[in-house]
Protein backbone atom coordinates (compact mmCIF):
# COMPACT_ATOMS: atom_id res chain seq x y z
CA UNK A 1 0.00 0.00 0.00
CA UNK A 2 1.18 3.54 0.49
CA UNK A 3 4.83 3.05 1.26
CA UNK A 4 6.25 5.71 3.55
CA UNK A 5 9.06 7.56 1.82
CA UNK A 6 10.86 9.82 4.26
CA UNK A 7 13.80 10.82 2.11
CA UNK A 8 12.42 9.90 -1.23
CA UNK A 9 13.80 11.76 -4.13
CA UNK A 10 10.41 12.01 -5.76
CA UNK A 11 8.01 14.81 -6.41
CA UNK A 12 4.32 14.95 -5.50
CA UNK A 13 2.28 13.76 -8.49
CA UNK A 14 -0.21 16.57 -7.84
CA UNK A 15 1.77 19.67 -6.96
CA UNK A 16 5.48 18.90 -7.45
CA UNK A 17 6.52 19.36 -3.80
CA UNK A 18 8.71 16.76 -2.07
CA UNK A 19 6.81 13.48 -1.81
CA UNK A 20 6.46 11.83 1.60
CA UNK A 21 4.40 8.79 0.66
CA UNK A 22 3.80 6.50 -2.28
CA UNK A 23 0.26 5.26 -2.95
CA UNK A 24 1.06 2.31 -5.18
CA UNK A 25 -2.62 1.47 -5.74
CA UNK A 26 -3.02 4.87 -7.38
CA UNK A 27 0.40 4.98 -9.02
CA UNK A 28 1.05 8.27 -7.18
CA UNK A 29 3.54 9.97 -4.91
CA UNK A 30 2.14 12.64 -2.60
CA UNK A 31 3.54 15.46 -0.47
CA UNK A 32 2.34 16.11 3.09
CA UNK A 33 -0.28 18.62 2.05
CA UNK A 34 -1.80 16.60 -0.79
CA UNK A 35 -1.71 13.42 1.28
CA UNK A 36 -3.48 14.90 4.32
CA UNK A 37 -6.11 16.42 2.04
CA UNK A 38 -6.73 13.11 0.31
CA UNK A 39 -6.86 11.29 3.66
CA UNK A 40 -9.38 13.69 5.19
CA UNK A 41 -11.49 13.73 2.06
CA UNK A 42 -11.67 9.95 2.13
CA UNK A 43 -12.81 9.92 5.78
CA UNK A 44 -15.42 12.61 5.10
CA UNK A 45 -16.67 10.55 2.18
CA UNK A 46 -16.98 7.41 4.34
CA UNK A 47 -18.96 9.45 6.87
CA UNK A 48 -21.17 11.04 4.24
CA UNK A 49 -22.08 8.06 2.08
CA UNK A 50 -22.77 5.83 5.06
CA UNK A 51 -24.61 8.53 7.04
CA UNK A 52 -22.30 7.95 10.03
CA UNK A 53 -22.86 11.34 11.61
CA UNK A 54 -25.88 13.57 11.83
CA UNK A 55 -26.30 17.11 13.01
CA UNK A 56 -26.56 17.23 16.83
CA UNK A 57 -25.00 13.82 17.28
CA UNK A 58 -22.96 13.42 20.44
CA UNK A 59 -20.11 11.11 19.49
CA UNK A 60 -17.80 9.34 21.88
CA UNK A 61 -14.51 8.19 20.41
CA UNK A 62 -13.30 4.98 22.04
CA UNK A 63 -9.80 6.28 22.66
CA UNK A 64 -7.08 3.74 23.39
CA UNK A 65 -4.12 6.09 22.95
CA UNK A 66 -2.98 4.35 19.74
CA UNK A 67 -2.67 5.92 16.27
CA UNK A 68 -6.08 4.78 14.96
CA UNK A 69 -8.30 6.12 17.71
CA UNK A 70 -6.13 9.27 18.04
CA UNK A 71 -6.63 9.97 14.33
CA UNK A 72 -10.37 9.27 14.59
CA UNK A 73 -10.64 11.76 17.44
CA UNK A 74 -8.56 14.38 15.62
CA UNK A 75 -10.65 14.22 12.44
CA UNK A 76 -14.03 14.08 14.19
CA UNK A 77 -13.07 17.00 16.37
CA UNK A 78 -12.08 18.94 13.27
CA UNK A 79 -15.39 18.08 11.62
CA UNK A 80 -17.57 18.60 14.68
CA UNK A 81 -17.93 22.37 14.36
CA UNK A 82 -18.79 22.10 10.70
CA UNK A 83 -21.59 19.59 11.24
CA UNK A 84 -22.60 20.92 14.64
CA UNK A 85 -22.00 17.74 16.54
CA UNK A 86 -20.28 17.18 19.85
CA UNK A 87 -17.25 14.94 20.35
CA UNK A 88 -15.99 13.45 23.59
CA UNK A 89 -13.58 10.62 24.36
CA UNK A 90 -14.09 7.51 26.45
CA UNK A 91 -11.05 5.61 27.52
CA UNK A 92 -11.00 2.26 29.25
CA UNK A 93 -8.19 0.81 31.31
CA UNK A 94 -8.35 -2.95 30.89
CA UNK A 95 -5.60 -3.65 33.41
CA UNK A 96 -3.31 -1.85 35.78
CA UNK A 97 0.18 -2.76 34.58
CA UNK A 98 2.65 -0.47 32.82
CA UNK A 99 1.16 -0.89 29.34
CA UNK A 100 -2.36 0.20 30.32
CA UNK A 101 -0.94 3.13 32.29
CA UNK A 102 0.93 4.30 29.19
CA UNK A 103 -2.27 4.00 27.13
CA UNK A 104 -4.17 6.15 29.61
CA UNK A 105 -1.40 8.73 29.71
CA UNK A 106 -1.32 8.96 25.90
CA UNK A 107 -5.12 9.28 25.77
CA UNK A 108 -5.07 12.07 28.36
CA UNK A 109 -2.34 13.94 26.47
CA UNK A 110 -4.17 13.68 23.15
CA UNK A 111 -7.42 14.97 24.69
CA UNK A 112 -5.56 17.75 26.40
CA UNK A 113 -3.92 18.88 23.15
CA UNK A 114 -7.19 18.69 21.20
CA UNK A 115 -9.33 20.24 23.92
CA UNK A 116 -11.62 17.21 24.16
CA UNK A 117 -13.44 16.09 27.30
CA UNK A 118 -12.22 12.67 28.44
CA UNK A 119 -14.15 10.10 30.48
CA UNK A 120 -12.06 7.38 32.08
CA UNK A 121 -13.23 3.97 33.26
CA UNK A 122 -11.52 0.74 34.21
CA UNK A 123 -12.36 -2.96 34.24
CA UNK A 124 -11.16 -3.18 37.83
CA UNK A 125 -13.49 -0.46 39.10
CA UNK A 126 -16.48 -1.50 37.02
CA UNK A 127 -16.20 -5.30 37.09
CA UNK A 128 -13.83 -5.87 40.00
CA UNK A 129 -11.40 -7.77 37.78
CA UNK A 130 -8.66 -6.82 35.29
CA UNK A 131 -8.09 -8.35 31.86
CA UNK A 132 -4.75 -9.68 33.10
CA UNK A 133 -6.50 -11.52 35.95
CA UNK A 134 -9.05 -12.98 33.52
CA UNK A 135 -6.31 -14.16 31.15
CA UNK A 136 -4.42 -15.74 34.04
CA UNK A 137 -7.54 -17.53 35.30
CA UNK A 138 -8.48 -18.63 31.78
CA UNK A 139 -5.35 -20.77 31.61
CA UNK A 140 -6.89 -23.23 34.05
CA UNK A 141 -10.23 -23.68 32.25
CA UNK A 142 -10.82 -26.02 29.30
CA UNK A 143 -10.84 -24.34 25.87
CA UNK A 144 -10.20 -20.76 26.98
CA UNK A 145 -10.95 -17.98 24.49
CA UNK A 146 -8.10 -15.74 23.28
CA UNK A 147 -7.53 -12.60 25.47
CA UNK A 148 -8.97 -10.35 22.72
CA UNK A 149 -12.34 -12.08 23.00
CA UNK A 150 -12.65 -11.38 26.74
CA UNK A 151 -11.30 -7.87 26.22
CA UNK A 152 -13.64 -7.09 23.32
CA UNK A 153 -16.82 -8.31 25.03
CA UNK A 154 -16.12 -6.48 28.30
CA UNK A 155 -14.96 -3.31 26.58
CA UNK A 156 -18.00 -3.15 24.29
CA UNK A 157 -20.34 -3.62 27.24
CA UNK A 158 -18.63 -0.94 29.30
CA UNK A 159 -18.50 1.47 26.37
CA UNK A 160 -22.17 0.97 25.59
CA UNK A 161 -23.27 1.35 29.22
CA UNK A 162 -21.24 4.51 29.79
CA UNK A 163 -22.14 6.04 26.44
CA UNK A 164 -25.80 5.62 27.31
CA UNK A 165 -25.33 7.34 30.65
CA UNK A 166 -23.40 10.19 28.98
CA UNK A 167 -26.18 10.75 26.42
CA UNK A 168 -23.93 9.67 23.55
CA UNK A 169 -25.66 8.90 20.23
CA UNK A 170 -22.71 7.29 18.37
CA UNK A 171 -19.55 5.50 19.45
CA UNK A 172 -16.66 5.92 16.99
CA UNK A 173 -13.90 3.34 16.89
CA UNK A 174 -10.54 3.50 15.13
CA UNK A 175 -10.87 0.39 12.93
CA UNK A 176 -8.87 0.93 9.75
CA UNK A 177 -8.98 -0.82 6.37
CA UNK A 178 -6.49 -3.50 7.39
CA UNK A 179 -8.42 -4.30 10.60
CA UNK A 180 -11.66 -4.61 8.65
CA UNK A 181 -10.44 -6.91 5.92
CA UNK A 182 -8.38 -9.05 8.30
CA UNK A 183 -11.53 -9.59 10.38
CA UNK A 184 -13.54 -10.30 7.25
CA UNK A 185 -11.14 -12.96 6.00
CA UNK A 186 -10.74 -14.52 9.44
CA UNK A 187 -14.52 -14.82 9.78
CA UNK A 188 -14.79 -16.18 6.25
CA UNK A 189 -12.16 -18.87 6.82
CA UNK A 190 -13.74 -19.87 10.13
CA UNK A 191 -17.16 -20.07 8.44
CA UNK A 192 -18.59 -17.41 10.77
CA UNK A 193 -20.69 -15.62 8.18
CA UNK A 194 -23.04 -14.31 10.87
CA UNK A 195 -20.10 -12.27 12.12
CA UNK A 196 -19.48 -10.85 8.66
CA UNK A 197 -23.16 -9.83 8.54
CA UNK A 198 -22.57 -7.75 11.68
CA UNK A 199 -19.57 -5.92 10.18
CA UNK A 200 -19.68 -2.74 8.06
CA UNK A 201 -19.36 1.01 8.64
CA UNK A 202 -22.09 0.93 11.30
CA UNK A 203 -21.77 -2.08 13.55
CA UNK A 204 -24.61 -4.39 14.40
CA UNK A 205 -27.77 -5.68 12.81
CA UNK A 206 -29.86 -5.11 15.86
CA UNK A 207 -31.46 -1.73 16.09
CA UNK A 208 -32.35 -1.33 19.71
CA UNK A 209 -32.48 1.84 21.76
CA UNK A 210 -30.22 0.20 24.36
CA UNK A 211 -27.58 -0.37 21.72
CA UNK A 212 -25.53 2.73 20.76
CA UNK A 213 -24.45 2.39 17.08
CA UNK A 214 -20.70 2.01 16.63
CA UNK A 215 -19.26 3.77 13.61
CA UNK A 216 -15.91 3.30 11.86
CA UNK A 217 -14.85 6.47 10.05
CA UNK A 218 -11.38 5.07 9.15
CA UNK A 219 -12.47 1.78 7.63
CA UNK A 220 -11.34 2.84 4.16
CA UNK A 221 -7.93 4.07 5.32
CA UNK A 222 -4.96 1.70 5.03
CA UNK A 223 -3.14 1.23 8.33
CA UNK A 224 0.20 2.68 7.18
CA UNK A 225 -1.59 5.80 5.93
CA UNK A 226 -3.30 6.26 9.30
CA UNK A 227 0.08 6.07 10.97
CA UNK A 228 1.60 8.57 8.54
CA UNK A 229 -1.33 10.94 8.98
CA UNK A 230 -1.08 10.77 12.79
CA UNK A 231 2.65 11.52 12.57
CA UNK A 232 2.16 14.47 10.22
CA UNK A 233 -0.53 15.92 12.52
CA UNK A 234 1.86 15.58 15.47
CA UNK A 235 -0.47 13.35 17.48
CA UNK A 236 1.36 11.91 20.48
CA UNK A 237 -0.01 8.41 20.17
CA UNK A 238 1.40 5.33 21.87
CA UNK A 239 3.33 3.28 19.32
CA UNK A 240 3.58 0.19 21.53
CA UNK A 241 1.27 -2.73 20.76
CA UNK A 242 -0.91 -4.44 23.32
CA UNK A 243 0.91 -7.44 24.85
CA UNK A 244 -2.06 -9.65 23.88
CA UNK A 245 -2.09 -8.59 20.23
CA UNK A 246 -0.02 -11.53 19.03
CA UNK A 247 -2.98 -13.51 17.74
CA UNK A 248 -1.23 -16.03 15.49
CA UNK A 249 -4.16 -16.45 13.09
CA UNK A 250 -4.58 -12.70 12.56
CA UNK A 251 -0.85 -12.38 12.05
CA UNK A 252 -0.93 -15.00 9.28
CA UNK A 253 -3.89 -13.30 7.60
CA UNK A 254 -2.13 -9.93 7.86
CA UNK A 255 0.97 -11.32 6.15
CA UNK A 256 -1.04 -12.99 3.38
CA UNK A 257 -3.06 -9.85 2.66
CA UNK A 258 0.09 -7.70 2.63
CA UNK A 259 1.70 -10.08 0.17
CA UNK A 260 -1.34 -9.97 -2.13
CA UNK A 261 -1.35 -6.17 -1.95
CA UNK A 262 2.34 -6.01 -2.74
CA UNK A 263 1.91 -8.08 -5.88
CA UNK A 264 -1.49 -6.68 -6.84
CA UNK A 265 -1.88 -3.09 -5.56
CA UNK A 266 -5.47 -2.13 -4.82
CA UNK A 267 -6.45 -5.60 -3.55
CA UNK A 268 -7.10 -4.36 -0.01
CA UNK A 269 -9.78 -1.97 -1.24
CA UNK A 270 -11.20 -4.74 -3.41
CA UNK A 271 -11.47 -7.11 -0.42
CA UNK A 272 -13.35 -4.38 1.46
CA UNK A 273 -15.75 -3.87 -1.45
CA UNK A 274 -16.38 -7.62 -1.71
CA UNK A 275 -16.96 -7.77 2.05
CA UNK A 276 -19.51 -4.97 1.82
CA UNK A 277 -21.37 -6.77 -0.96
CA UNK A 278 -21.37 -9.93 1.10
CA UNK A 279 -22.73 -8.01 4.12
CA UNK A 280 -25.67 -6.78 2.04
CA UNK A 281 -26.48 -10.27 0.79
CA UNK A 282 -26.17 -11.80 4.24
CA UNK A 283 -28.25 -9.11 5.91
CA UNK A 284 -31.09 -9.43 3.42
CA UNK A 285 -31.56 -12.99 4.66
CA UNK A 286 -31.78 -12.00 8.32
CA UNK A 287 -34.90 -10.74 10.01
CA UNK A 288 -33.58 -7.60 11.64
CA UNK A 289 -36.80 -7.04 13.60
CA UNK A 290 -36.15 -10.12 15.65
CA UNK A 291 -34.42 -8.66 18.71
CA UNK A 292 -33.57 -11.01 21.52
CA UNK A 293 -32.67 -10.02 25.02
CA UNK A 294 -30.29 -11.69 27.41
CA UNK A 295 -32.23 -13.59 30.07
CA UNK A 296 -29.87 -12.38 32.77
CA UNK A 297 -29.13 -8.74 32.03
CA UNK A 298 -31.88 -7.85 29.54
CA UNK A 299 -29.39 -6.28 27.11
CA UNK A 300 -29.72 -6.98 23.35
CA UNK A 301 -28.17 -10.37 22.63
CA UNK A 302 -27.76 -12.83 19.78
CA UNK A 303 -28.38 -15.80 22.11
CA UNK A 304 -30.39 -16.60 25.26
CA UNK A 305 -27.51 -15.50 27.48
CA UNK A 306 -25.26 -12.73 26.20
CA UNK A 307 -21.49 -13.18 25.89
CA UNK A 308 -20.88 -10.71 28.70
CA UNK A 309 -23.00 -12.68 31.18
CA UNK A 310 -21.35 -15.93 30.05
CA UNK A 311 -17.92 -14.50 30.81
CA UNK A 312 -19.11 -13.02 34.09
CA UNK A 313 -20.41 -16.39 35.19
CA UNK A 314 -17.28 -18.21 34.07
CA UNK A 315 -14.95 -15.92 36.02
CA UNK A 316 -17.25 -15.15 38.93
CA UNK A 317 -17.34 -11.36 38.93
FE1 LIG B 1 -7.83 -5.96 23.91
FE2 LIG B 1 -6.76 -7.69 22.16
FE3 LIG B 1 -6.87 -5.10 21.57
FE4 LIG B 1 -5.22 -5.97 23.47
S1 LIG B 1 -5.12 -6.46 21.29
S2 LIG B 1 -6.54 -4.17 23.60
S3 LIG B 1 -6.41 -7.62 24.37
S4 LIG B 1 -8.62 -6.48 21.88
ZN1 LIG C 1 -26.48 -10.61 29.64
XYZ file of C-alpha atoms and ligand atoms in Angstrom:
326
model
C 0.000 0.000 0.000
C 1.184 3.543 0.485
C 4.835 3.049 1.262
C 6.250 5.708 3.548
C 9.063 7.557 1.823
C 10.856 9.823 4.265
C 13.799 10.823 2.105
C 12.419 9.895 -1.233
C 13.800 11.756 -4.130
C 10.412 12.010 -5.764
C 8.008 14.809 -6.411
C 4.319 14.947 -5.504
C 2.280 13.764 -8.486
C -0.213 16.570 -7.840
C 1.774 19.667 -6.958
C 5.478 18.901 -7.446
C 6.524 19.363 -3.797
C 8.713 16.755 -2.075
C 6.814 13.484 -1.809
C 6.459 11.829 1.604
C 4.403 8.788 0.659
C 3.804 6.501 -2.282
C 0.259 5.264 -2.950
C 1.057 2.314 -5.178
C -2.619 1.468 -5.740
C -3.024 4.865 -7.381
C 0.398 4.978 -9.017
C 1.051 8.266 -7.183
C 3.539 9.973 -4.909
C 2.143 12.645 -2.597
C 3.542 15.460 -0.472
C 2.343 16.109 3.094
C -0.277 18.621 2.051
C -1.800 16.604 -0.794
C -1.711 13.417 1.275
C -3.479 14.895 4.323
C -6.106 16.425 2.043
C -6.734 13.109 0.313
C -6.861 11.288 3.660
C -9.378 13.689 5.187
C -11.489 13.733 2.058
C -11.672 9.949 2.129
C -12.806 9.923 5.776
C -15.422 12.610 5.104
C -16.675 10.549 2.180
C -16.981 7.409 4.344
C -18.961 9.455 6.874
C -21.174 11.044 4.237
C -22.081 8.062 2.077
C -22.770 5.833 5.060
C -24.608 8.527 7.044
C -22.305 7.953 10.026
C -22.858 11.343 11.612
C -25.878 13.571 11.835
C -26.305 17.110 13.014
C -26.562 17.233 16.832
C -24.999 13.823 17.280
C -22.958 13.417 20.442
C -20.114 11.111 19.488
C -17.796 9.339 21.882
C -14.509 8.187 20.413
C -13.297 4.983 22.045
C -9.798 6.275 22.660
C -7.075 3.737 23.394
C -4.122 6.091 22.952
C -2.983 4.350 19.743
C -2.674 5.923 16.275
C -6.076 4.785 14.959
C -8.302 6.117 17.708
C -6.135 9.265 18.044
C -6.632 9.967 14.327
C -10.365 9.271 14.594
C -10.642 11.764 17.436
C -8.560 14.376 15.618
C -10.654 14.223 12.444
C -14.028 14.084 14.185
C -13.071 17.001 16.370
C -12.078 18.941 13.269
C -15.385 18.083 11.623
C -17.571 18.604 14.678
C -17.928 22.368 14.355
C -18.789 22.097 10.699
C -21.589 19.594 11.237
C -22.599 20.919 14.644
C -21.997 17.735 16.539
C -20.277 17.179 19.847
C -17.250 14.936 20.350
C -15.987 13.450 23.594
C -13.580 10.620 24.359
C -14.088 7.511 26.454
C -11.049 5.611 27.525
C -11.004 2.264 29.254
C -8.186 0.805 31.313
C -8.347 -2.949 30.889
C -5.602 -3.647 33.409
C -3.311 -1.850 35.781
C 0.181 -2.761 34.583
C 2.650 -0.465 32.817
C 1.158 -0.891 29.340
C -2.357 0.204 30.318
C -0.939 3.128 32.286
C 0.929 4.301 29.188
C -2.271 3.998 27.127
C -4.169 6.149 29.609
C -1.403 8.727 29.705
C -1.319 8.962 25.897
C -5.123 9.275 25.767
C -5.065 12.072 28.361
C -2.340 13.944 26.473
C -4.173 13.675 23.154
C -7.420 14.966 24.690
C -5.555 17.745 26.403
C -3.925 18.876 23.151
C -7.186 18.685 21.203
C -9.335 20.242 23.923
C -11.622 17.213 24.158
C -13.439 16.091 27.301
C -12.219 12.671 28.442
C -14.153 10.104 30.480
C -12.061 7.383 32.083
C -13.226 3.968 33.257
C -11.521 0.742 34.209
C -12.358 -2.965 34.242
C -11.158 -3.176 37.834
C -13.494 -0.461 39.098
C -16.477 -1.498 37.019
C -16.201 -5.296 37.090
C -13.828 -5.866 39.999
C -11.400 -7.767 37.782
C -8.656 -6.823 35.289
C -8.086 -8.353 31.864
C -4.748 -9.679 33.100
C -6.504 -11.516 35.950
C -9.052 -12.976 33.519
C -6.306 -14.157 31.148
C -4.417 -15.735 34.042
C -7.542 -17.529 35.303
C -8.475 -18.625 31.785
C -5.346 -20.772 31.613
C -6.893 -23.227 34.053
C -10.234 -23.679 32.245
C -10.819 -26.025 29.304
C -10.843 -24.336 25.869
C -10.200 -20.758 26.976
C -10.946 -17.983 24.493
C -8.103 -15.738 23.284
C -7.530 -12.604 25.466
C -8.970 -10.346 22.724
C -12.344 -12.084 22.996
C -12.654 -11.376 26.736
C -11.296 -7.867 26.224
C -13.638 -7.088 23.322
C -16.817 -8.313 25.031
C -16.117 -6.479 28.304
C -14.964 -3.308 26.584
C -17.997 -3.154 24.294
C -20.342 -3.622 27.245
C -18.626 -0.941 29.295
C -18.496 1.471 26.367
C -22.165 0.974 25.590
C -23.268 1.354 29.223
C -21.242 4.505 29.793
C -22.138 6.037 26.437
C -25.796 5.617 27.306
C -25.330 7.340 30.652
C -23.403 10.192 28.979
C -26.178 10.753 26.420
C -23.933 9.666 23.553
C -25.665 8.901 20.230
C -22.715 7.288 18.368
C -19.548 5.499 19.447
C -16.660 5.922 16.989
C -13.899 3.336 16.893
C -10.540 3.503 15.134
C -10.873 0.394 12.928
C -8.866 0.929 9.750
C -8.983 -0.822 6.366
C -6.487 -3.496 7.393
C -8.423 -4.300 10.596
C -11.656 -4.606 8.647
C -10.435 -6.913 5.917
C -8.377 -9.052 8.302
C -11.532 -9.594 10.384
C -13.543 -10.304 7.247
C -11.137 -12.958 5.997
C -10.744 -14.520 9.443
C -14.525 -14.823 9.783
C -14.789 -16.183 6.249
C -12.161 -18.866 6.819
C -13.745 -19.874 10.129
C -17.155 -20.075 8.444
C -18.588 -17.413 10.765
C -20.686 -15.618 8.182
C -23.041 -14.308 10.867
C -20.104 -12.271 12.122
C -19.483 -10.852 8.663
C -23.157 -9.832 8.543
C -22.571 -7.748 11.682
C -19.572 -5.920 10.180
C -19.678 -2.742 8.057
C -19.358 1.012 8.642
C -22.091 0.934 11.301
C -21.767 -2.083 13.549
C -24.615 -4.386 14.399
C -27.772 -5.681 12.807
C -29.856 -5.108 15.862
C -31.458 -1.731 16.090
C -32.353 -1.327 19.706
C -32.476 1.837 21.755
C -30.225 0.203 24.361
C -27.576 -0.370 21.723
C -25.533 2.727 20.759
C -24.450 2.395 17.085
C -20.702 2.008 16.631
C -19.264 3.775 13.612
C -15.911 3.299 11.860
C -14.852 6.474 10.045
C -11.383 5.066 9.154
C -12.474 1.775 7.626
C -11.338 2.844 4.162
C -7.932 4.072 5.325
C -4.957 1.695 5.028
C -3.137 1.230 8.326
C 0.199 2.679 7.183
C -1.588 5.798 5.934
C -3.298 6.262 9.297
C 0.085 6.074 10.971
C 1.603 8.566 8.540
C -1.329 10.935 8.983
C -1.078 10.766 12.789
C 2.652 11.523 12.572
C 2.162 14.473 10.216
C -0.531 15.916 12.515
C 1.861 15.578 15.470
C -0.468 13.348 17.483
C 1.363 11.912 20.479
C -0.011 8.412 20.168
C 1.397 5.327 21.865
C 3.332 3.281 19.316
C 3.579 0.190 21.526
C 1.273 -2.728 20.760
C -0.914 -4.444 23.323
C 0.907 -7.440 24.852
C -2.057 -9.645 23.877
C -2.094 -8.595 20.228
C -0.017 -11.534 19.027
C -2.981 -13.513 17.739
C -1.232 -16.033 15.488
C -4.165 -16.447 13.091
C -4.582 -12.701 12.562
C -0.845 -12.381 12.052
C -0.932 -15.003 9.277
C -3.890 -13.298 7.602
C -2.131 -9.934 7.859
C 0.968 -11.321 6.145
C -1.038 -12.994 3.378
C -3.064 -9.847 2.659
C 0.088 -7.696 2.627
C 1.701 -10.079 0.171
C -1.336 -9.970 -2.130
C -1.355 -6.169 -1.949
C 2.344 -6.014 -2.738
C 1.909 -8.079 -5.884
C -1.492 -6.678 -6.843
C -1.882 -3.089 -5.565
C -5.468 -2.134 -4.817
C -6.455 -5.596 -3.554
C -7.100 -4.363 -0.015
C -9.784 -1.968 -1.245
C -11.200 -4.740 -3.410
C -11.471 -7.106 -0.422
C -13.352 -4.379 1.462
C -15.753 -3.870 -1.450
C -16.381 -7.619 -1.712
C -16.958 -7.766 2.055
C -19.514 -4.972 1.821
C -21.366 -6.768 -0.960
C -21.372 -9.930 1.101
C -22.727 -8.011 4.118
C -25.665 -6.780 2.040
C -26.477 -10.270 0.791
C -26.168 -11.802 4.245
C -28.254 -9.109 5.915
C -31.086 -9.430 3.418
C -31.560 -12.994 4.662
C -31.784 -11.997 8.320
C -34.904 -10.745 10.009
C -33.581 -7.601 11.637
C -36.802 -7.043 13.596
C -36.146 -10.118 15.652
C -34.416 -8.656 18.711
C -33.567 -11.007 21.518
C -32.671 -10.023 25.019
C -30.287 -11.692 27.410
C -32.227 -13.592 30.072
C -29.868 -12.379 32.771
C -29.127 -8.743 32.030
C -31.875 -7.851 29.538
C -29.388 -6.281 27.107
C -29.715 -6.983 23.348
C -28.171 -10.365 22.626
C -27.756 -12.832 19.783
C -28.385 -15.796 22.114
C -30.390 -16.597 25.259
C -27.509 -15.497 27.479
C -25.257 -12.727 26.197
C -21.491 -13.178 25.889
C -20.879 -10.710 28.704
C -23.000 -12.677 31.180
C -21.350 -15.933 30.048
C -17.915 -14.496 30.805
C -19.105 -13.016 34.094
C -20.410 -16.390 35.192
C -17.279 -18.210 34.068
C -14.948 -15.917 36.017
C -17.253 -15.155 38.934
C -17.341 -11.360 38.935
Fe -7.827 -5.961 23.907
Fe -6.759 -7.685 22.162
Fe -6.870 -5.101 21.571
Fe -5.224 -5.967 23.469
S -5.120 -6.459 21.288
S -6.543 -4.173 23.599
S -6.412 -7.622 24.371
S -8.616 -6.481 21.881
Zn -26.481 -10.615 29.636
